[in-house]
């Protein structure tokens, strides 16, 4: 079996921050911070290989065992329900999954509510939990356009600062669930590379606890 620890990191600022914690945990690979278009970096002596994956694909690499561990948003875990272990809430990349609509929106209970979203499962589960009939319109991005031009009544989407909603004259009606980044592991890697994975998990837990104290 491959002895290297394969790590899928989400491309972007969050991934870079997470890499620094992995480095502190004893899995350095300094070439990763060179600004290049390269996506795979290896430190054979350190026993680690990193990939910069599209954030929404990290869970697929981990579920399939192409990566032993990775960092994925709770939104992706709720939407795709990958068969992985969720090891730790990293308390980073925080945002919330919300229902939003135009300011003058009034729900017409006599018909199905038209919901535009990238997160069809999360939206479906939420509305079935409150017993509201919906018609899902699955989009791939720029969801905010939908209620403005009448494609949908509401949207279910991620809100971070709230500025995208504000600039498009939309407002939050309901928060469905808070979201943050999670450390995840492939189920069989977790057994076979337990020592390395536990080391990283405990370092990250310590870092998260310390960062949490600084916030207070
Ligand atoms: C996400 C989300 C919102 C925006 C929210 O979009 O879908 O559009 O960020 O952030 P804010 O509350 O800080 O304004 P993303 O940038 O991922 O692109 P998308 O339009 O492709 O979904």
PDB file of C-alpha atoms and ligand atoms in Angstrom:
ATOM      1  CA  UNK A   1       0.000   0.000   0.000  1.00  0.00           C
ATOM      2  CA  UNK A   2       1.039   3.620  -0.647  1.00  0.00           C
ATOM      3  CA  UNK A   3       2.748   4.745   2.570  1.00  0.00           C
ATOM      4  CA  UNK A   4       2.484   8.420   1.643  1.00  0.00           C
ATOM      5  CA  UNK A   5      -0.309  10.381   3.200  1.00  0.00           C
ATOM      6  CA  UNK A   6      -2.403  11.857   0.367  1.00  0.00           C
ATOM      7  CA  UNK A   7      -4.108  15.088   1.304  1.00  0.00           C
ATOM      8  CA  UNK A   8      -6.751  16.924  -0.764  1.00  0.00           C
ATOM      9  CA  UNK A   9      -6.851  20.615   0.085  1.00  0.00           C
ATOM     10  CA  UNK A  10      -9.442  23.089  -1.193  1.00  0.00           C
ATOM     11  CA  UNK A  11      -7.817  25.486  -3.653  1.00  0.00           C
ATOM     12  CA  UNK A  12      -7.822  29.038  -2.263  1.00  0.00           C
ATOM     13  CA  UNK A  13      -7.203  30.993   0.901  1.00  0.00           C
ATOM     14  CA  UNK A  14      -8.769  28.467   3.272  1.00  0.00           C
ATOM     15  CA  UNK A  15      -6.614  25.686   1.802  1.00  0.00           C
ATOM     16  CA  UNK A  16      -3.446  27.717   2.283  1.00  0.00           C
ATOM     17  CA  UNK A  17      -4.310  28.367   5.919  1.00  0.00           C
ATOM     18  CA  UNK A  18      -5.047  24.678   6.436  1.00  0.00           C
ATOM     19  CA  UNK A  19      -1.748  23.702   4.776  1.00  0.00           C
ATOM     20  CA  UNK A  20       0.149  25.797   7.365  1.00  0.00           C
ATOM     21  CA  UNK A  21      -1.439  23.773  10.159  1.00  0.00           C
ATOM     22  CA  UNK A  22      -0.482  20.518   8.428  1.00  0.00           C
ATOM     23  CA  UNK A  23       3.054  21.870   8.177  1.00  0.00           C
ATOM     24  CA  UNK A  24       3.118  22.575  11.918  1.00  0.00           C
ATOM     25  CA  UNK A  25       1.769  19.083  12.530  1.00  0.00           C
ATOM     26  CA  UNK A  26       4.946  17.660  10.957  1.00  0.00           C
ATOM     27  CA  UNK A  27       3.852  17.257   7.315  1.00  0.00           C
ATOM     28  CA  UNK A  28       5.725  20.032   5.496  1.00  0.00           C
ATOM     29  CA  UNK A  29       5.918  20.439   1.741  1.00  0.00           C
ATOM     30  CA  UNK A  30       7.218  24.003   1.237  1.00  0.00           C
ATOM     31  CA  UNK A  31       7.077  23.930  -2.569  1.00  0.00           C
ATOM     32  CA  UNK A  32       3.285  24.060  -2.284  1.00  0.00           C
ATOM     33  CA  UNK A  33       3.339  27.774  -1.472  1.00  0.00           C
ATOM     34  CA  UNK A  34       5.244  28.686  -4.644  1.00  0.00           C
ATOM     35  CA  UNK A  35       2.893  30.561  -6.875  1.00  0.00           C
ATOM     36  CA  UNK A  36       2.402  28.242  -9.784  1.00  0.00           C
ATOM     37  CA  UNK A  37      -0.308  26.438 -11.695  1.00  0.00           C
ATOM     38  CA  UNK A  38       0.912  23.103 -10.400  1.00  0.00           C
ATOM     39  CA  UNK A  39      -1.702  21.101  -8.525  1.00  0.00           C
ATOM     40  CA  UNK A  40       0.202  18.201  -6.952  1.00  0.00           C
ATOM     41  CA  UNK A  41       3.114  18.559  -4.532  1.00  0.00           C
ATOM     42  CA  UNK A  42       5.127  15.844  -2.874  1.00  0.00           C
ATOM     43  CA  UNK A  43       7.548  15.601  -0.005  1.00  0.00           C
ATOM     44  CA  UNK A  44       8.751  11.971  -0.154  1.00  0.00           C
ATOM     45  CA  UNK A  45      10.954  12.300   2.969  1.00  0.00           C
ATOM     46  CA  UNK A  46       8.041  13.824   4.878  1.00  0.00           C
ATOM     47  CA  UNK A  47       5.761  11.072   3.565  1.00  0.00           C
ATOM     48  CA  UNK A  48       3.121  13.445   2.263  1.00  0.00           C
ATOM     49  CA  UNK A  49       1.530  14.398  -1.041  1.00  0.00           C
ATOM     50  CA  UNK A  50      -0.868  17.339  -1.361  1.00  0.00           C
ATOM     51  CA  UNK A  51      -3.345  18.143  -4.145  1.00  0.00           C
ATOM     52  CA  UNK A  52      -5.135  21.423  -4.673  1.00  0.00           C
ATOM     53  CA  UNK A  53      -8.639  20.259  -5.528  1.00  0.00           C
ATOM     54  CA  UNK A  54     -11.720  22.263  -6.430  1.00  0.00           C
ATOM     55  CA  UNK A  55     -13.342  22.740  -2.992  1.00  0.00           C
ATOM     56  CA  UNK A  56     -16.528  20.949  -4.001  1.00  0.00           C
ATOM     57  CA  UNK A  57     -14.512  17.929  -5.247  1.00  0.00           C
ATOM     58  CA  UNK A  58     -12.428  17.269  -2.104  1.00  0.00           C
ATOM     59  CA  UNK A  59     -15.001  14.857  -0.656  1.00  0.00           C
ATOM     60  CA  UNK A  60     -14.992  12.804  -3.885  1.00  0.00           C
ATOM     61  CA  UNK A  61     -11.208  12.294  -3.731  1.00  0.00           C
ATOM     62  CA  UNK A  62     -11.495  11.278  -0.100  1.00  0.00           C
ATOM     63  CA  UNK A  63     -14.515   9.013  -0.518  1.00  0.00           C
ATOM     64  CA  UNK A  64     -12.808   7.154  -3.384  1.00  0.00           C
ATOM     65  CA  UNK A  65      -9.511   6.848  -1.490  1.00  0.00           C
ATOM     66  CA  UNK A  66      -7.494   8.971  -3.963  1.00  0.00           C
ATOM     67  CA  UNK A  67      -6.886  11.175  -0.929  1.00  0.00           C
ATOM     68  CA  UNK A  68      -6.612   9.767   2.605  1.00  0.00           C
ATOM     69  CA  UNK A  69      -7.772  12.981   4.194  1.00  0.00           C
ATOM     70  CA  UNK A  70      -8.999  16.379   3.092  1.00  0.00           C
ATOM     71  CA  UNK A  71     -10.801  19.533   4.070  1.00  0.00           C
ATOM     72  CA  UNK A  72     -14.357  20.062   2.844  1.00  0.00           C
ATOM     73  CA  UNK A  73     -17.209  22.414   3.673  1.00  0.00           C
ATOM     74  CA  UNK A  74     -20.145  21.063   5.660  1.00  0.00           C
ATOM     75  CA  UNK A  75     -22.379  22.268   2.787  1.00  0.00           C
ATOM     76  CA  UNK A  76     -20.765  19.732   0.448  1.00  0.00           C
ATOM     77  CA  UNK A  77     -20.983  16.960   3.054  1.00  0.00           C
ATOM     78  CA  UNK A  78     -24.693  17.628   3.601  1.00  0.00           C
ATOM     79  CA  UNK A  79     -25.410  17.885  -0.107  1.00  0.00           C
ATOM     80  CA  UNK A  80     -23.533  14.822  -1.370  1.00  0.00           C
ATOM     81  CA  UNK A  81     -23.492  12.688   1.808  1.00  0.00           C
ATOM     82  CA  UNK A  82     -20.158  11.079   0.899  1.00  0.00           C
ATOM     83  CA  UNK A  83     -19.282   7.885   2.745  1.00  0.00           C
ATOM     84  CA  UNK A  84     -16.356   9.310   4.748  1.00  0.00           C
ATOM     85  CA  UNK A  85     -15.462  10.010   8.373  1.00  0.00           C
ATOM     86  CA  UNK A  86     -15.885  13.572   9.548  1.00  0.00           C
ATOM     87  CA  UNK A  87     -13.036  13.984  12.045  1.00  0.00           C
ATOM     88  CA  UNK A  88     -13.113  17.594  13.145  1.00  0.00           C
ATOM     89  CA  UNK A  89     -14.928  20.903  12.820  1.00  0.00           C
ATOM     90  CA  UNK A  90     -12.104  23.307  11.920  1.00  0.00           C
ATOM     91  CA  UNK A  91     -14.137  26.384  12.856  1.00  0.00           C
ATOM     92  CA  UNK A  92     -12.886  28.082   9.656  1.00  0.00           C
ATOM     93  CA  UNK A  93     -14.572  28.989   6.380  1.00  0.00           C
ATOM     94  CA  UNK A  94     -17.662  29.866   8.360  1.00  0.00           C
ATOM     95  CA  UNK A  95     -20.903  30.821   6.629  1.00  0.00           C
ATOM     96  CA  UNK A  96     -24.552  29.705   6.698  1.00  0.00           C
ATOM     97  CA  UNK A  97     -26.992  27.980   4.385  1.00  0.00           C
ATOM     98  CA  UNK A  98     -30.018  30.228   4.021  1.00  0.00           C
ATOM     99  CA  UNK A  99     -33.319  30.735   2.296  1.00  0.00           C
ATOM    100  CA  UNK A 100     -33.413  34.198   0.720  1.00  0.00           C
ATOM    101  CA  UNK A 101     -35.952  36.117  -1.326  1.00  0.00           C
ATOM    102  CA  UNK A 102     -36.889  39.560  -2.608  1.00  0.00           C
ATOM    103  CA  UNK A 103     -37.842  41.989   0.138  1.00  0.00           C
ATOM    104  CA  UNK A 104     -41.526  41.965  -0.827  1.00  0.00           C
ATOM    105  CA  UNK A 105     -41.772  38.136  -0.976  1.00  0.00           C
ATOM    106  CA  UNK A 106     -44.960  36.574   0.448  1.00  0.00           C
ATOM    107  CA  UNK A 107     -45.334  32.797   0.366  1.00  0.00           C
ATOM    108  CA  UNK A 108     -48.385  31.648  -1.608  1.00  0.00           C
ATOM    109  CA  UNK A 109     -49.336  28.419   0.150  1.00  0.00           C
ATOM    110  CA  UNK A 110     -51.809  27.449  -2.588  1.00  0.00           C
ATOM    111  CA  UNK A 111     -48.990  26.310  -4.889  1.00  0.00           C
ATOM    112  CA  UNK A 112     -45.551  24.704  -4.782  1.00  0.00           C
ATOM    113  CA  UNK A 113     -42.769  27.104  -3.835  1.00  0.00           C
ATOM    114  CA  UNK A 114     -40.181  27.536  -6.614  1.00  0.00           C
ATOM    115  CA  UNK A 115     -36.719  27.138  -5.068  1.00  0.00           C
ATOM    116  CA  UNK A 116     -33.537  27.827  -7.077  1.00  0.00           C
ATOM    117  CA  UNK A 117     -30.360  26.318  -5.662  1.00  0.00           C
ATOM    118  CA  UNK A 118     -27.068  24.529  -6.174  1.00  0.00           C
ATOM    119  CA  UNK A 119     -27.935  22.523  -3.037  1.00  0.00           C
ATOM    120  CA  UNK A 120     -30.963  20.495  -4.104  1.00  0.00           C
ATOM    121  CA  UNK A 121     -30.697  17.856  -1.386  1.00  0.00           C
ATOM    122  CA  UNK A 122     -30.247  20.378   1.437  1.00  0.00           C
ATOM    123  CA  UNK A 123     -33.191  22.407   0.111  1.00  0.00           C
ATOM    124  CA  UNK A 124     -35.324  19.278  -0.368  1.00  0.00           C
ATOM    125  CA  UNK A 125     -34.589  18.010   3.153  1.00  0.00           C
ATOM    126  CA  UNK A 126     -35.283  21.391   4.692  1.00  0.00           C
ATOM    127  CA  UNK A 127     -38.650  21.903   3.000  1.00  0.00           C
ATOM    128  CA  UNK A 128     -39.753  18.338   3.623  1.00  0.00           C
ATOM    129  CA  UNK A 129     -38.910  18.834   7.325  1.00  0.00           C
ATOM    130  CA  UNK A 130     -41.346  21.756   7.449  1.00  0.00           C
ATOM    131  CA  UNK A 131     -43.880  20.068   5.163  1.00  0.00           C
ATOM    132  CA  UNK A 132     -43.772  22.664   2.380  1.00  0.00           C
ATOM    133  CA  UNK A 133     -44.271  21.495  -1.186  1.00  0.00           C
ATOM    134  CA  UNK A 134     -41.540  22.741  -3.510  1.00  0.00           C
ATOM    135  CA  UNK A 135     -40.440  22.749  -7.112  1.00  0.00           C
ATOM    136  CA  UNK A 136     -36.619  22.609  -7.208  1.00  0.00           C
ATOM    137  CA  UNK A 137     -34.797  24.494  -9.946  1.00  0.00           C
ATOM    138  CA  UNK A 138     -31.222  23.259  -9.909  1.00  0.00           C
ATOM    139  CA  UNK A 139     -28.675  25.909 -10.971  1.00  0.00           C
ATOM    140  CA  UNK A 140     -24.869  25.836 -10.949  1.00  0.00           C
ATOM    141  CA  UNK A 141     -24.071  29.336  -9.726  1.00  0.00           C
ATOM    142  CA  UNK A 142     -25.143  33.006  -9.632  1.00  0.00           C
ATOM    143  CA  UNK A 143     -28.311  31.769  -7.934  1.00  0.00           C
ATOM    144  CA  UNK A 144     -29.266  35.298  -6.849  1.00  0.00           C
ATOM    145  CA  UNK A 145     -30.464  36.089 -10.368  1.00  0.00           C
ATOM    146  CA  UNK A 146     -33.347  33.592 -10.157  1.00  0.00           C
ATOM    147  CA  UNK A 147     -35.832  35.423  -7.875  1.00  0.00           C
ATOM    148  CA  UNK A 148     -35.030  38.785  -9.444  1.00  0.00           C
ATOM    149  CA  UNK A 149     -36.054  37.734 -12.923  1.00  0.00           C
ATOM    150  CA  UNK A 150     -38.922  35.523 -11.745  1.00  0.00           C
ATOM    151  CA  UNK A 151     -37.357  32.116 -12.340  1.00  0.00           C
ATOM    152  CA  UNK A 152     -37.946  31.220  -8.677  1.00  0.00           C
ATOM    153  CA  UNK A 153     -39.723  32.490  -5.553  1.00  0.00           C
ATOM    154  CA  UNK A 154     -36.752  31.936  -3.233  1.00  0.00           C
ATOM    155  CA  UNK A 155     -33.181  30.669  -3.292  1.00  0.00           C
ATOM    156  CA  UNK A 156     -31.308  28.332  -0.977  1.00  0.00           C
ATOM    157  CA  UNK A 157     -27.667  29.374  -0.955  1.00  0.00           C
ATOM    158  CA  UNK A 158     -24.598  30.130   1.089  1.00  0.00           C
ATOM    159  CA  UNK A 159     -24.407  33.500   2.811  1.00  0.00           C
ATOM    160  CA  UNK A 160     -21.082  34.645   4.143  1.00  0.00           C
ATOM    161  CA  UNK A 161     -20.870  38.414   4.473  1.00  0.00           C
ATOM    162  CA  UNK A 162     -24.374  38.978   3.074  1.00  0.00           C
ATOM    163  CA  UNK A 163     -23.111  41.463   0.503  1.00  0.00           C
ATOM    164  CA  UNK A 164     -24.173  39.442  -2.565  1.00  0.00           C
ATOM    165  CA  UNK A 165     -27.762  39.366  -1.266  1.00  0.00           C
ATOM    166  CA  UNK A 166     -27.695  43.038  -0.335  1.00  0.00           C
ATOM    167  CA  UNK A 167     -26.373  44.157  -3.695  1.00  0.00           C
ATOM    168  CA  UNK A 168     -29.140  42.204  -5.409  1.00  0.00           C
ATOM    169  CA  UNK A 169     -31.909  43.482  -3.108  1.00  0.00           C
ATOM    170  CA  UNK A 170     -32.512  40.095  -1.541  1.00  0.00           C
ATOM    171  CA  UNK A 171     -32.783  39.230   2.142  1.00  0.00           C
ATOM    172  CA  UNK A 172     -32.435  36.180   4.343  1.00  0.00           C
ATOM    173  CA  UNK A 173     -35.774  34.649   5.320  1.00  0.00           C
ATOM    174  CA  UNK A 174     -34.462  31.651   7.239  1.00  0.00           C
ATOM    175  CA  UNK A 175     -31.122  30.162   8.260  1.00  0.00           C
ATOM    176  CA  UNK A 176     -31.148  26.432   7.544  1.00  0.00           C
ATOM    177  CA  UNK A 177     -27.793  25.411   8.985  1.00  0.00           C
ATOM    178  CA  UNK A 178     -24.438  26.948   9.960  1.00  0.00           C
ATOM    179  CA  UNK A 179     -21.540  25.809   7.757  1.00  0.00           C
ATOM    180  CA  UNK A 180     -17.816  25.454   8.429  1.00  0.00           C
ATOM    181  CA  UNK A 181     -14.830  23.518   7.088  1.00  0.00           C
ATOM    182  CA  UNK A 182     -14.381  19.922   8.280  1.00  0.00           C
ATOM    183  CA  UNK A 183     -11.396  17.585   8.338  1.00  0.00           C
ATOM    184  CA  UNK A 184     -12.508  14.356   6.655  1.00  0.00           C
ATOM    185  CA  UNK A 185     -10.920  10.945   6.136  1.00  0.00           C
ATOM    186  CA  UNK A 186     -11.343   7.970   3.861  1.00  0.00           C
ATOM    187  CA  UNK A 187     -12.749   5.098   5.918  1.00  0.00           C
ATOM    188  CA  UNK A 188     -10.112   2.501   5.095  1.00  0.00           C
ATOM    189  CA  UNK A 189      -7.214   5.005   5.234  1.00  0.00           C
ATOM    190  CA  UNK A 190      -8.391   5.839   8.723  1.00  0.00           C
ATOM    191  CA  UNK A 191      -7.621   2.259   9.737  1.00  0.00           C
ATOM    192  CA  UNK A 192      -4.408   1.765   7.762  1.00  0.00           C
ATOM    193  CA  UNK A 193      -2.806   5.182   8.271  1.00  0.00           C
ATOM    194  CA  UNK A 194      -4.208   5.724  11.733  1.00  0.00           C
ATOM    195  CA  UNK A 195      -1.036   7.077  13.385  1.00  0.00           C
ATOM    196  CA  UNK A 196      -0.503   9.823  10.795  1.00  0.00           C
ATOM    197  CA  UNK A 197      -4.173  10.755  10.649  1.00  0.00           C
ATOM    198  CA  UNK A 198      -4.527  10.889  14.423  1.00  0.00           C
ATOM    199  CA  UNK A 199      -1.450  13.097  14.690  1.00  0.00           C
ATOM    200  CA  UNK A 200      -2.882  15.579  12.224  1.00  0.00           C
ATOM    201  CA  UNK A 201      -6.320  15.477  13.831  1.00  0.00           C
ATOM    202  CA  UNK A 202      -4.972  16.197  17.296  1.00  0.00           C
ATOM    203  CA  UNK A 203      -2.690  19.019  16.039  1.00  0.00           C
ATOM    204  CA  UNK A 204      -5.609  20.552  14.203  1.00  0.00           C
ATOM    205  CA  UNK A 205      -7.866  20.199  17.239  1.00  0.00           C
ATOM    206  CA  UNK A 206      -5.248  21.985  19.361  1.00  0.00           C
ATOM    207  CA  UNK A 207      -4.876  24.734  16.754  1.00  0.00           C
ATOM    208  CA  UNK A 208      -8.655  25.159  16.509  1.00  0.00           C
ATOM    209  CA  UNK A 209      -9.050  25.361  20.287  1.00  0.00           C
ATOM    210  CA  UNK A 210      -6.269  27.943  20.517  1.00  0.00           C
ATOM    211  CA  UNK A 211      -7.661  30.024  17.622  1.00  0.00           C
ATOM    212  CA  UNK A 212     -11.110  29.839  19.270  1.00  0.00           C
ATOM    213  CA  UNK A 213      -9.692  31.221  22.522  1.00  0.00           C
ATOM    214  CA  UNK A 214      -8.046  34.105  20.660  1.00  0.00           C
ATOM    215  CA  UNK A 215     -11.402  34.990  19.077  1.00  0.00           C
ATOM    216  CA  UNK A 216     -12.951  35.439  22.524  1.00  0.00           C
TER     217      UNK A 216
HETATM  218  C1  LIG B   1     -21.211  32.104  -2.895  1.00  0.00           C
HETATM  219  C2  LIG B   1     -22.711  32.066  -2.704  1.00  0.00           C
HETATM  220  C3  LIG B   1     -23.098  33.511  -2.787  1.00  0.00           C
HETATM  221  C4  LIG B   1     -21.891  34.217  -2.203  1.00  0.00           C
HETATM  222  C5  LIG B   1     -22.192  34.608  -0.782  1.00  0.00           C
HETATM  223  O1  LIG B   1     -20.981  32.173  -4.261  1.00  0.00           O
HETATM  224  O2  LIG B   1     -23.313  31.256  -3.690  1.00  0.00           O
HETATM  225  O3  LIG B   1     -23.326  33.906  -4.104  1.00  0.00           O
HETATM  226  O4  LIG B   1     -20.799  33.285  -2.236  1.00  0.00           O
HETATM  227  O5  LIG B   1     -21.154  35.368  -0.207  1.00  0.00           O
HETATM  228  P1  LIG B   1     -21.434  36.749   0.531  1.00  0.00           P
HETATM  229  O6  LIG B   1     -22.553  36.550   1.498  1.00  0.00           O
HETATM  230  O7  LIG B   1     -20.120  37.037   1.247  1.00  0.00           O
HETATM  231  O8  LIG B   1     -21.734  37.780  -0.506  1.00  0.00           O
HETATM  232  P2  LIG B   1     -19.634  31.778  -4.944  1.00  0.00           P
HETATM  233  O9  LIG B   1     -18.679  32.915  -4.874  1.00  0.00           O
HETATM  234  O10 LIG B   1     -19.142  30.492  -4.375  1.00  0.00           O
HETATM  235  O11 LIG B   1     -20.063  31.598  -6.469  1.00  0.00           O
HETATM  236  P3  LIG B   1     -21.358  31.009  -7.195  1.00  0.00           P
HETATM  237  O12 LIG B   1     -22.139  32.186  -7.667  1.00  0.00           O
HETATM  238  O13 LIG B   1     -20.782  30.237  -8.331  1.00  0.00           O
HETATM  239  O14 LIG B   1     -22.137  30.148  -6.255  1.00  0.00           O
END
